[in-house]
XYZ file of C-alpha atoms in Angstrom:
662
model
C -57.321 -11.617 -76.376
C -55.996 -9.646 -73.296
C -54.212 -11.041 -70.223
C -53.753 -8.744 -67.278
C -52.634 -8.805 -63.706
C -55.011 -7.021 -61.407
C -53.741 -6.029 -57.893
C -55.313 -3.456 -55.409
C -57.743 -2.700 -57.530
C -59.842 -0.701 -54.990
C -61.787 1.534 -57.290
C -65.251 -0.167 -56.967
C -65.505 -0.833 -53.189
C -62.569 1.159 -51.574
C -64.824 4.205 -50.561
C -68.174 2.283 -49.288
C -67.471 1.500 -45.837
C -70.721 -0.435 -45.177
C -69.810 -2.604 -48.604
C -66.198 -3.441 -46.890
C -67.940 -4.119 -43.510
C -70.576 -6.786 -45.383
C -67.518 -8.120 -47.135
C -65.576 -8.697 -43.841
C -68.662 -10.096 -42.008
C -69.032 -12.676 -44.824
C -65.175 -13.639 -44.978
C -65.428 -14.053 -41.070
C -68.671 -16.381 -41.446
C -66.621 -18.371 -43.821
C -63.945 -18.545 -41.494
C -65.778 -19.226 -38.333
C -67.516 -22.040 -40.167
C -64.673 -23.686 -41.393
C -62.934 -23.501 -38.120
C -66.018 -24.886 -35.915
C -66.393 -27.740 -38.809
C -62.880 -28.947 -38.058
C -63.427 -29.245 -34.651
C -66.847 -30.675 -35.077
C -65.121 -33.323 -37.273
C -62.379 -34.056 -34.998
C -65.176 -34.807 -32.172
C -66.877 -37.298 -34.779
C -70.034 -35.103 -35.050
C -69.448 -35.003 -39.135
C -68.966 -38.083 -40.812
C -67.741 -38.580 -44.008
C -64.916 -36.482 -45.883
C -64.374 -32.806 -45.125
C -62.091 -30.232 -47.233
C -61.733 -27.103 -45.812
C -61.193 -23.558 -47.343
C -59.402 -21.497 -44.498
C -57.385 -19.204 -46.269
C -59.328 -18.694 -49.405
C -62.281 -16.532 -48.079
C -61.562 -13.416 -50.071
C -61.739 -15.267 -53.349
C -65.165 -16.574 -52.660
C -66.518 -13.595 -51.205
C -65.099 -11.378 -53.636
C -66.135 -13.521 -56.962
C -69.817 -13.810 -55.596
C -70.079 -10.178 -54.271
C -71.019 -8.581 -57.711
C -73.472 -11.696 -58.499
C -77.214 -11.227 -57.965
C -80.058 -13.448 -58.097
C -79.908 -14.391 -61.714
C -76.565 -15.688 -61.251
C -75.058 -19.271 -60.950
C -72.111 -20.165 -59.399
C -70.812 -24.183 -59.380
C -68.425 -25.153 -57.033
C -65.711 -27.766 -56.127
C -65.113 -30.447 -53.061
C -63.639 -27.558 -51.080
C -67.009 -25.294 -51.471
C -68.177 -24.222 -48.172
C -66.900 -20.841 -48.417
C -68.650 -20.318 -52.092
C -72.010 -21.576 -51.042
C -71.820 -18.908 -47.992
C -70.489 -16.596 -50.122
C -73.663 -16.939 -52.472
C -75.811 -16.667 -49.568
C -76.706 -20.132 -48.284
C -77.286 -19.855 -44.505
C -74.945 -21.692 -42.003
C -77.536 -23.406 -39.795
C -78.572 -25.545 -42.682
C -74.962 -26.300 -43.810
C -73.872 -27.075 -40.170
C -77.055 -29.443 -40.386
C -76.021 -31.049 -43.718
C -72.365 -31.585 -42.549
C -73.956 -33.567 -39.791
C -76.313 -35.672 -42.037
C -79.604 -34.000 -40.480
C -83.203 -33.813 -42.128
C -82.701 -29.918 -41.786
C -79.456 -29.774 -43.662
C -79.403 -27.751 -47.021
C -79.883 -30.853 -49.072
C -81.852 -32.767 -46.186
C -78.856 -34.691 -45.181
C -78.537 -36.139 -48.986
C -75.498 -34.199 -49.823
C -73.054 -33.611 -47.265
C -69.999 -31.649 -47.397
C -68.972 -32.280 -50.811
C -72.408 -32.094 -52.340
C -74.067 -29.235 -50.950
C -76.337 -27.081 -53.405
C -79.164 -24.609 -53.420
C -80.295 -24.041 -56.848
C -82.781 -21.606 -55.431
C -79.954 -19.310 -54.567
C -78.005 -19.943 -57.910
C -75.755 -22.467 -56.337
C -75.687 -25.455 -58.591
C -73.456 -27.557 -56.369
C -70.493 -28.311 -54.621
C -69.232 -31.183 -56.447
C -66.922 -34.258 -55.314
C -65.669 -35.131 -59.202
C -62.616 -32.726 -59.929
C -63.730 -30.335 -62.564
C -67.544 -31.490 -63.133
C -68.939 -28.230 -62.056
C -67.415 -26.403 -64.868
C -69.553 -27.899 -67.777
C -72.604 -27.385 -65.667
C -71.989 -24.027 -65.341
C -71.673 -23.830 -68.959
C -74.878 -25.088 -69.150
C -76.450 -22.446 -66.766
C -75.035 -19.837 -68.967
C -76.736 -21.563 -72.037
C -80.104 -21.005 -70.175
C -79.035 -17.398 -69.420
C -77.958 -16.749 -73.207
C -81.233 -18.348 -74.593
C -83.373 -16.307 -72.079
C -81.637 -13.084 -72.564
C -82.243 -12.288 -68.809
C -78.528 -10.886 -68.201
C -77.888 -14.008 -65.965
C -73.719 -14.725 -65.560
C -72.351 -18.020 -64.545
C -69.217 -18.474 -62.494
C -67.534 -21.917 -62.125
C -65.135 -22.284 -59.279
C -62.333 -24.704 -59.947
C -59.017 -25.470 -58.498
C -55.431 -25.562 -60.203
C -55.688 -29.365 -60.201
C -58.857 -29.467 -62.549
C -57.108 -27.679 -65.137
C -55.744 -31.202 -66.009
C -59.024 -32.580 -66.723
C -60.718 -33.020 -69.849
C -64.149 -31.641 -68.915
C -62.321 -28.253 -68.010
C -61.057 -28.336 -71.552
C -64.297 -29.371 -73.208
C -66.399 -26.760 -71.188
C -64.164 -23.690 -72.104
C -63.913 -24.736 -75.574
C -67.604 -25.169 -75.878
C -68.278 -21.930 -73.971
C -65.944 -20.318 -76.382
C -67.779 -21.454 -79.519
C -71.195 -20.562 -78.141
C -69.877 -17.122 -76.789
C -71.523 -17.846 -73.445
C -71.697 -15.210 -70.264
C -69.589 -17.492 -67.924
C -66.630 -16.773 -65.838
C -64.100 -19.489 -65.278
C -62.518 -18.860 -62.045
C -59.503 -20.718 -60.928
C -58.578 -20.556 -57.227
C -54.899 -21.407 -57.511
C -54.066 -22.468 -54.070
C -50.839 -24.200 -55.092
C -52.023 -27.834 -54.481
C -53.843 -30.027 -56.553
C -54.316 -32.553 -53.628
C -51.055 -33.524 -52.243
C -48.957 -32.271 -55.434
C -47.848 -28.687 -56.153
C -49.276 -27.181 -59.129
C -45.804 -26.948 -60.981
C -46.213 -30.763 -61.304
C -49.478 -30.784 -63.039
C -49.073 -28.747 -66.067
C -46.515 -27.215 -67.958
C -48.596 -24.413 -69.532
C -50.118 -21.479 -67.339
C -53.510 -20.464 -67.358
C -52.290 -17.524 -69.346
C -50.772 -19.361 -71.926
C -53.928 -21.787 -72.272
C -56.649 -18.619 -72.436
C -55.494 -17.773 -76.126
C -56.280 -21.264 -77.363
C -59.769 -20.720 -76.024
C -60.006 -17.251 -77.656
C -60.517 -15.986 -73.975
C -59.515 -12.869 -72.117
C -57.235 -13.765 -69.000
C -56.798 -12.025 -66.033
C -54.970 -12.773 -62.913
C -55.756 -11.366 -59.431
C -54.592 -11.541 -55.788
C -57.063 -14.055 -54.384
C -56.315 -12.685 -50.976
C -57.508 -9.073 -51.553
C -61.272 -9.392 -51.635
C -61.559 -5.850 -52.862
C -59.558 -6.524 -55.657
C -61.316 -9.628 -56.915
C -64.963 -8.117 -56.289
C -63.914 -5.130 -58.563
C -62.406 -7.559 -61.186
C -65.557 -9.957 -61.251
C -68.083 -6.840 -60.981
C -66.492 -5.461 -64.254
C -66.338 -8.928 -65.946
C -69.898 -9.656 -65.044
C -71.089 -6.190 -66.332
C -69.243 -7.062 -69.879
C -70.993 -10.371 -69.930
C -74.603 -9.014 -69.101
C -73.807 -6.702 -72.181
C -72.819 -9.726 -74.307
C -69.326 -10.446 -73.930
C -67.980 -13.575 -74.223
C -66.383 -16.091 -71.603
C -63.275 -14.930 -69.662
C -60.843 -16.810 -67.623
C -59.569 -15.679 -64.166
C -56.745 -17.052 -61.999
C -57.000 -15.888 -58.276
C -53.783 -16.791 -56.398
C -54.358 -18.029 -53.068
C -53.501 -20.497 -50.225
C -55.125 -23.082 -48.295
C -54.059 -23.521 -44.811
C -55.527 -26.689 -44.028
C -54.531 -29.917 -45.665
C -56.272 -31.594 -48.737
C -58.707 -33.049 -46.216
C -59.043 -33.186 -42.320
C -56.642 -35.506 -41.200
C -54.021 -34.813 -43.894
C -50.727 -35.271 -42.351
C -49.262 -32.725 -44.796
C -45.949 -34.198 -45.049
C -45.533 -32.758 -48.595
C -45.296 -29.317 -47.443
C -42.938 -26.863 -45.958
C -44.209 -25.367 -42.601
C -42.428 -22.097 -43.554
C -44.478 -21.929 -46.760
C -47.692 -22.094 -44.243
C -46.446 -19.242 -41.866
C -45.474 -17.063 -45.098
C -49.158 -17.131 -46.289
C -50.618 -16.590 -43.206
C -48.870 -13.303 -42.967
C -51.330 -12.544 -46.294
C -54.144 -13.341 -44.199
C -57.231 -11.836 -46.091
C -59.231 -11.177 -43.289
C -56.188 -9.177 -41.505
C -55.640 -7.173 -44.559
C -59.456 -6.359 -44.833
C -59.685 -5.579 -41.116
C -56.712 -3.118 -41.624
C -58.743 -1.278 -44.300
C -61.918 -1.018 -42.093
C -59.811 0.456 -39.153
C -58.388 2.865 -41.731
C -61.933 3.858 -42.366
C -62.653 4.105 -38.648
C -64.529 0.792 -38.337
C -64.087 -1.408 -35.659
C -64.304 -5.237 -36.942
C -64.545 -6.710 -33.419
C -68.172 -6.120 -32.906
C -68.306 -8.170 -36.267
C -66.185 -11.017 -34.771
C -68.613 -11.462 -31.947
C -71.686 -11.170 -33.984
C -70.518 -13.972 -36.176
C -69.102 -16.069 -33.321
C -72.646 -15.692 -31.781
C -74.347 -16.734 -35.017
C -72.262 -19.892 -35.580
C -72.644 -20.993 -31.960
C -76.413 -21.034 -32.490
C -76.224 -22.737 -35.672
C -74.039 -25.508 -34.517
C -76.562 -26.009 -31.434
C -79.627 -26.113 -33.812
C -78.074 -28.354 -36.155
C -77.195 -30.611 -32.900
C -80.608 -30.787 -32.011
C -82.040 -31.557 -35.342
C -83.283 -35.069 -36.270
C -81.566 -37.355 -38.675
C -83.563 -38.458 -41.861
C -86.335 -41.000 -41.128
C -85.408 -44.482 -42.645
C -88.443 -44.504 -44.365
C -87.536 -41.660 -46.484
C -84.491 -43.682 -48.147
C -85.923 -43.807 -51.184
C -87.314 -40.027 -51.498
C -86.087 -37.685 -54.267
C -84.418 -40.385 -56.535
C -86.509 -38.646 -59.314
C -89.776 -36.682 -59.772
C -93.027 -38.716 -59.562
C -94.702 -38.760 -62.852
C -98.247 -37.690 -63.776
C -99.988 -40.910 -65.119
C -100.132 -40.958 -69.005
C -103.031 -43.334 -70.300
C -102.018 -45.951 -72.889
C -102.820 -44.097 -76.126
C -104.968 -45.718 -79.013
C -103.215 -47.741 -81.464
C -101.674 -45.583 -84.373
C -103.890 -45.748 -87.447
C -102.548 -42.857 -89.860
C -100.760 -43.332 -93.251
C -97.305 -45.061 -92.764
C -94.376 -42.991 -91.630
C -90.892 -44.180 -90.825
C -89.215 -44.254 -87.450
C -86.654 -41.335 -88.622
C -89.599 -39.395 -89.385
C -91.111 -40.046 -86.039
C -87.693 -38.803 -84.223
C -87.940 -35.501 -86.453
C -91.334 -34.923 -85.798
C -91.319 -35.518 -81.910
C -88.434 -33.174 -81.438
C -90.146 -30.413 -83.616
C -93.273 -30.767 -81.931
C -91.721 -30.063 -78.599
C -89.526 -27.030 -80.201
C -92.865 -25.830 -81.493
C -94.887 -25.976 -78.211
C -92.328 -25.302 -75.449
C -89.730 -22.497 -75.571
C -87.669 -24.047 -72.888
C -86.673 -27.038 -75.092
C -83.797 -26.617 -77.164
C -81.990 -29.541 -79.238
C -77.649 -29.692 -79.023
C -75.178 -32.148 -80.127
C -72.453 -32.912 -82.925
C -73.733 -32.098 -86.413
C -77.511 -31.623 -85.329
C -77.571 -28.181 -86.460
C -76.163 -27.244 -89.800
C -75.515 -30.911 -90.836
C -79.192 -32.012 -89.629
C -77.604 -35.221 -87.982
C -75.385 -38.005 -89.391
C -78.414 -39.734 -90.309
C -80.649 -36.548 -91.131
C -83.043 -36.957 -88.212
C -82.813 -33.459 -87.429
C -82.517 -31.898 -91.041
C -84.155 -28.333 -91.238
C -84.664 -27.670 -87.532
C -81.814 -25.235 -87.125
C -83.101 -22.694 -89.833
C -86.684 -22.914 -88.341
C -85.583 -22.496 -84.442
C -82.285 -20.307 -84.765
C -80.161 -20.450 -81.535
C -82.446 -23.340 -80.073
C -80.823 -26.136 -82.497
C -76.895 -26.121 -81.624
C -74.070 -27.831 -83.308
C -71.395 -28.679 -80.622
C -67.761 -29.583 -80.780
C -67.000 -33.152 -80.397
C -66.991 -32.921 -76.604
C -69.401 -35.314 -75.097
C -68.778 -34.492 -71.347
C -69.430 -30.884 -71.965
C -72.445 -31.447 -74.076
C -74.086 -33.702 -71.561
C -72.674 -31.502 -68.611
C -74.154 -28.423 -70.264
C -77.528 -30.292 -70.375
C -77.272 -30.725 -66.772
C -76.802 -27.178 -66.047
C -79.287 -26.185 -68.459
C -82.059 -28.574 -66.995
C -81.053 -27.245 -63.453
C -81.750 -23.749 -64.767
C -85.261 -24.706 -66.006
C -84.699 -25.549 -69.547
C -85.627 -28.948 -71.323
C -82.627 -29.861 -73.210
C -82.498 -32.766 -75.828
C -78.442 -33.543 -76.418
C -77.336 -36.242 -78.639
C -74.318 -38.425 -78.240
C -73.781 -39.840 -81.770
C -73.270 -43.612 -80.710
C -74.333 -45.158 -77.746
C -70.853 -46.545 -77.441
C -69.934 -43.134 -76.698
C -71.611 -43.088 -73.831
C -68.329 -44.116 -71.884
C -66.915 -40.917 -72.924
C -69.211 -38.667 -70.828
C -70.490 -41.210 -68.082
C -69.687 -39.108 -65.221
C -71.805 -36.635 -65.957
C -74.606 -38.833 -66.351
C -74.092 -41.015 -63.566
C -72.667 -38.956 -60.970
C -74.447 -35.502 -62.064
C -77.716 -36.036 -64.029
C -78.435 -39.411 -62.081
C -77.824 -37.989 -58.571
C -78.364 -34.202 -58.278
C -81.964 -34.286 -57.266
C -81.293 -37.001 -54.687
C -78.100 -35.142 -53.390
C -80.013 -31.690 -53.079
C -82.982 -33.446 -51.162
C -85.208 -32.678 -53.912
C -84.291 -28.993 -54.593
C -83.700 -29.594 -58.133
C -85.460 -31.322 -61.139
C -83.471 -32.492 -64.254
C -85.935 -32.512 -67.257
C -83.343 -33.584 -69.830
C -83.055 -36.082 -72.371
C -79.871 -37.712 -73.975
C -80.634 -39.413 -77.543
C -78.276 -41.732 -78.701
C -78.535 -44.819 -81.115
C -76.730 -48.188 -81.587
C -77.436 -50.882 -84.368
C -75.368 -54.588 -84.517
C -75.527 -56.634 -87.381
C -74.001 -54.428 -90.154
C -70.291 -55.037 -89.522
C -70.152 -51.746 -87.226
C -67.285 -53.233 -85.227
C -66.523 -53.536 -81.202
C -66.945 -49.459 -80.841
C -70.130 -48.710 -83.016
C -72.483 -51.640 -82.020
C -72.927 -52.235 -78.290
C -76.050 -52.314 -76.465
C -75.159 -50.848 -72.875
C -78.666 -50.210 -71.627
C -77.981 -52.521 -68.513
C -75.066 -50.217 -67.550
C -77.291 -47.267 -67.587
C -80.294 -48.931 -65.895
C -77.924 -49.969 -63.165
C -77.924 -46.292 -62.276
C -80.730 -45.100 -59.874
C -82.165 -41.908 -61.055
C -81.546 -42.430 -64.921
C -84.896 -43.510 -67.120
C -83.726 -45.782 -70.285
C -86.131 -46.082 -73.256
C -85.848 -48.084 -76.134
C -88.697 -48.213 -78.409
C -89.597 -50.772 -81.263
C -92.069 -48.917 -83.662
C -92.180 -45.502 -85.340
C -95.435 -44.600 -83.176
C -93.883 -45.664 -79.881
C -90.797 -43.639 -81.028
C -92.841 -40.407 -81.531
C -94.908 -40.965 -78.376
C -92.109 -42.245 -75.950
C -89.679 -39.266 -77.344
C -92.318 -36.727 -76.604
C -92.846 -38.198 -73.346
C -89.489 -38.143 -72.197
C -88.912 -34.557 -73.537
C -91.902 -33.782 -71.054
C -90.633 -35.682 -68.277
C -89.160 -33.974 -65.308
C -86.306 -36.539 -65.132
C -83.130 -37.452 -67.019
C -83.994 -39.901 -69.753
C -81.564 -41.912 -71.931
C -83.460 -42.177 -75.163
C -81.796 -45.203 -77.249
C -82.946 -45.727 -80.957
C -81.763 -48.521 -83.268
C -80.401 -47.208 -86.323
C -81.343 -50.120 -88.397
C -85.031 -49.281 -87.977
C -84.872 -45.651 -89.141
C -86.221 -46.633 -92.572
C -88.880 -49.109 -90.812
C -92.435 -47.955 -91.547
C -95.507 -47.885 -89.323
C -98.848 -46.398 -88.894
C -98.342 -42.412 -87.782
C -100.205 -41.387 -84.581
C -101.833 -37.966 -83.818
C -99.493 -35.119 -82.917
C -101.006 -35.452 -79.494
C -99.779 -38.943 -79.195
C -97.937 -39.624 -75.807
C -96.904 -42.989 -74.527
C -96.393 -43.496 -70.754
C -92.643 -44.261 -69.645
C -92.042 -47.359 -67.567
C -94.977 -49.248 -69.351
C -94.404 -52.374 -71.338
C -96.777 -53.304 -74.251
C -98.357 -56.959 -75.033
C -97.744 -57.061 -78.906
C -98.971 -60.746 -79.184
C -101.376 -62.686 -76.663
C -100.843 -66.352 -75.892
C -100.888 -68.867 -73.447
C -97.774 -71.227 -73.691
C -94.689 -69.046 -73.195
C -94.027 -65.503 -72.522
C -91.358 -64.045 -74.761
C -90.188 -60.323 -73.593
C -87.726 -58.186 -75.687
C -87.289 -54.342 -76.817
C -85.990 -52.199 -79.792
C -85.219 -54.077 -82.892
C -85.368 -57.382 -81.560
C -89.118 -57.147 -81.115
C -89.598 -57.691 -84.662
C -87.889 -60.900 -84.769
C -89.595 -62.176 -81.866
C -93.003 -61.481 -83.315
C -91.865 -63.539 -86.456
C -90.716 -66.392 -84.297
C -94.199 -66.122 -82.449
C -96.133 -66.459 -85.965
C -93.729 -69.301 -86.803
C -94.198 -71.646 -83.635
C -98.045 -70.637 -83.745
C -97.906 -73.276 -86.834
C -96.452 -75.821 -84.533
C -99.241 -75.423 -81.908
C -97.042 -73.076 -79.348
C -98.667 -70.110 -78.433
C -96.523 -67.463 -77.611
C -97.242 -64.192 -75.481
C -94.945 -61.307 -76.854
C -93.898 -58.399 -74.402
C -92.163 -55.275 -75.856
C -90.471 -53.692 -72.719
C -90.265 -50.353 -74.460
C -88.722 -48.737 -71.066
C -85.930 -50.389 -69.522
C -85.713 -48.409 -66.467
C -87.802 -48.081 -64.620
C -88.745 -51.951 -65.585
C -92.414 -53.082 -65.883
C -92.206 -56.181 -63.981
C -95.840 -56.017 -63.403
C -96.971 -56.790 -66.902
C -94.076 -59.589 -67.359
C -95.373 -61.165 -64.058
C -98.875 -61.091 -65.069
C -98.107 -62.771 -68.402
C -95.576 -65.525 -66.562
C -98.747 -66.302 -64.342
C -100.595 -67.291 -67.350
C -97.892 -68.987 -69.180
C -95.547 -70.450 -66.659
C -92.626 -70.037 -68.791
C -90.327 -67.003 -69.526
C -88.005 -66.479 -72.029
C -86.129 -63.076 -72.570
C -84.128 -61.856 -75.748
C -82.225 -58.633 -76.404
C -79.207 -57.651 -78.236
C -76.809 -56.774 -75.230
C -74.501 -59.391 -73.824
C -76.374 -61.991 -71.792
C -74.447 -61.656 -68.543
C -75.464 -59.035 -65.916
C -78.199 -57.865 -68.419
C -82.081 -57.178 -68.635
C -82.601 -61.066 -69.124
C -80.773 -61.583 -65.792
C -82.645 -59.262 -64.079
C -86.063 -60.585 -65.038
C -84.916 -64.196 -64.489
C -84.324 -62.617 -60.915
C -87.759 -61.168 -60.577
C -89.294 -64.450 -61.919
C -87.601 -66.718 -59.511
C -88.249 -64.274 -56.473
C -91.759 -62.923 -57.409
C -93.131 -65.546 -59.642
C -91.666 -68.611 -58.261
C -95.185 -70.453 -57.888
C -95.991 -69.739 -61.350
C -92.911 -71.007 -63.085
C -93.341 -74.512 -64.815
C -90.055 -74.326 -66.437
C -86.506 -72.651 -66.039
C -86.307 -69.212 -67.345
C -84.062 -68.625 -70.356
C -82.239 -65.724 -71.431
C -80.672 -64.989 -74.675
C -78.312 -62.242 -75.542
C -75.137 -61.441 -77.593
C -72.189 -63.863 -76.889
C -69.822 -62.473 -74.178
C -67.112 -60.990 -76.591
C -66.976 -57.459 -78.122
C -68.834 -57.128 -81.110
C -67.103 -58.839 -84.150
C -66.418 -57.131 -87.455
C -66.577 -60.059 -89.813
C -69.975 -60.826 -90.768
C -69.662 -64.413 -90.047
C -68.556 -63.848 -86.583
C -71.374 -61.304 -86.086
C -73.963 -63.560 -87.147
C -73.057 -66.011 -84.260
C -72.420 -63.152 -81.809
C -76.154 -61.816 -82.168
C -79.294 -63.911 -81.263
C -80.979 -64.692 -84.441
C -84.664 -65.796 -85.047
C -83.312 -69.403 -85.062
C -81.729 -69.268 -81.632
C -84.885 -67.346 -80.156
C -87.279 -70.068 -81.967
C -85.250 -72.815 -80.450
C -85.002 -71.204 -76.713
C -89.191 -70.874 -77.001
C -89.260 -74.538 -77.947
C -87.152 -75.688 -75.230
C -89.342 -73.713 -72.719
C -92.636 -75.173 -74.092
C -91.272 -78.382 -73.707
C -89.995 -78.445 -70.309
């Protein structure tokens, strides 16, 4: 591994006056954009938060100058300069900051969430370090396509303390991805000096990731551009990831309005003497170029952009629900499967294999899914059959999900595995704040066709951290689809539908059903997402469930039929979006509703269906809605406690009898 200090490297661009003028113009455009944004904010023309990068223009322009249309950047909450450097127009950005419909993201993103995937800008980001694993995903897409693309992840010195940074850097190194990790060290992590945040420098850290390290004067645009041009060339030729630290300084506070009590005014004055624009302007004058004309042209462009943004309309209230997800193409309910018996685990394997075989944009990644074939053997043999497209990962859930986000934004269809449903909490940011929101925050400019497979299975003493049914947590997040099948045929058809879907889907299997057998459907079998199935018709009570508990409910319905109670059994299959239409139609017939699931009862799917029944089915209700769920405790380990913790056939039957008798 090498570690270098790069300074005053003017070899590639020093003798190109037109290039230097272009760099100066882009830097001046950033400076004037940020200065005007500051004034607009003080005048209450920009709502929300505003984080400016005045003083850091050279690192942004220098890093983006060698990049082309194949290449992707991810950014930070201080990302206006990066966006402009990569080519986003300032008129749309001003409109975005003002929350206008003509904004870069139609007013849905704002200052911290500007993105334009069409220009390779995969987003500024309000979550520190969250863009780093997304860049790793974009680099994965470039590697799989072999198109020579490079990803560059901007992050600040404060992000180095985040686990997502470590996970992403390690994963990129393991996979030898074409990505530049570009740290803009502006000396402060929010209000805190860098020295108080970490004891190890980036130069010290780089060997731990088996990466080369380069340090560069971030206020010298030519030095930065020369370094990145050289590194990008190496990456396009097959080199692995690299870590760059650009030393620079932000003139303004962490946010506009920051009183800056933590900073010595003399420090700012010292850095202003190293103003990157003044330095480049001096070089231009030495070459006989006058930057004054550029300054005037940029000022006129900024003035015109602000006036157009001011005149633009706010988004119409009727468009509030636009861009939450990509509208789905209707899929008809398939005929019942009638083939020879196969297991749920076979359904998972065959669905993934079918999509790998028929769509080159599909790839599979996760802990031990490759050589190990998955902890339950579900993906055994796929790595050998699809080399490079079935990938083992480190135990780094945030990096894995973040990489899926970036790869999906780049046009691939990743299937990534989180080994246990309980581990969703480890990577929740990438699901909740990235995958679920990016289409909305970009004003519909991007889709996220990705599947997160996971599994749960209470009832076998797996304990509190390997038994949880957390679907309500994910269903509460707009933009996520949550699927929980109960049969082998539905597992196959729903998983294929999820992989083909343009939206992020969390696909939850029950490991206790992996050996369960059922009729095999044809290879073309697709089951519509968001549609429940009526498993048994009845007239007295509507019983709703999903996943493994459906089978207990079916046994209860059969038992109660002998008592003269006719149960209509509904299998939700998809938790979000919830098929309330099927439930309400059944309720209109039976007048009684019981909901049973293995998740904790409070605030769960049963509570939601009860609210729907009371609001939309009130006049058809003949009895109170009853909901059954796990008791409000963590999952117990002892079998004697776990038996009373979970709903049982006896408690389900008692609830149905109670409803029928009311």
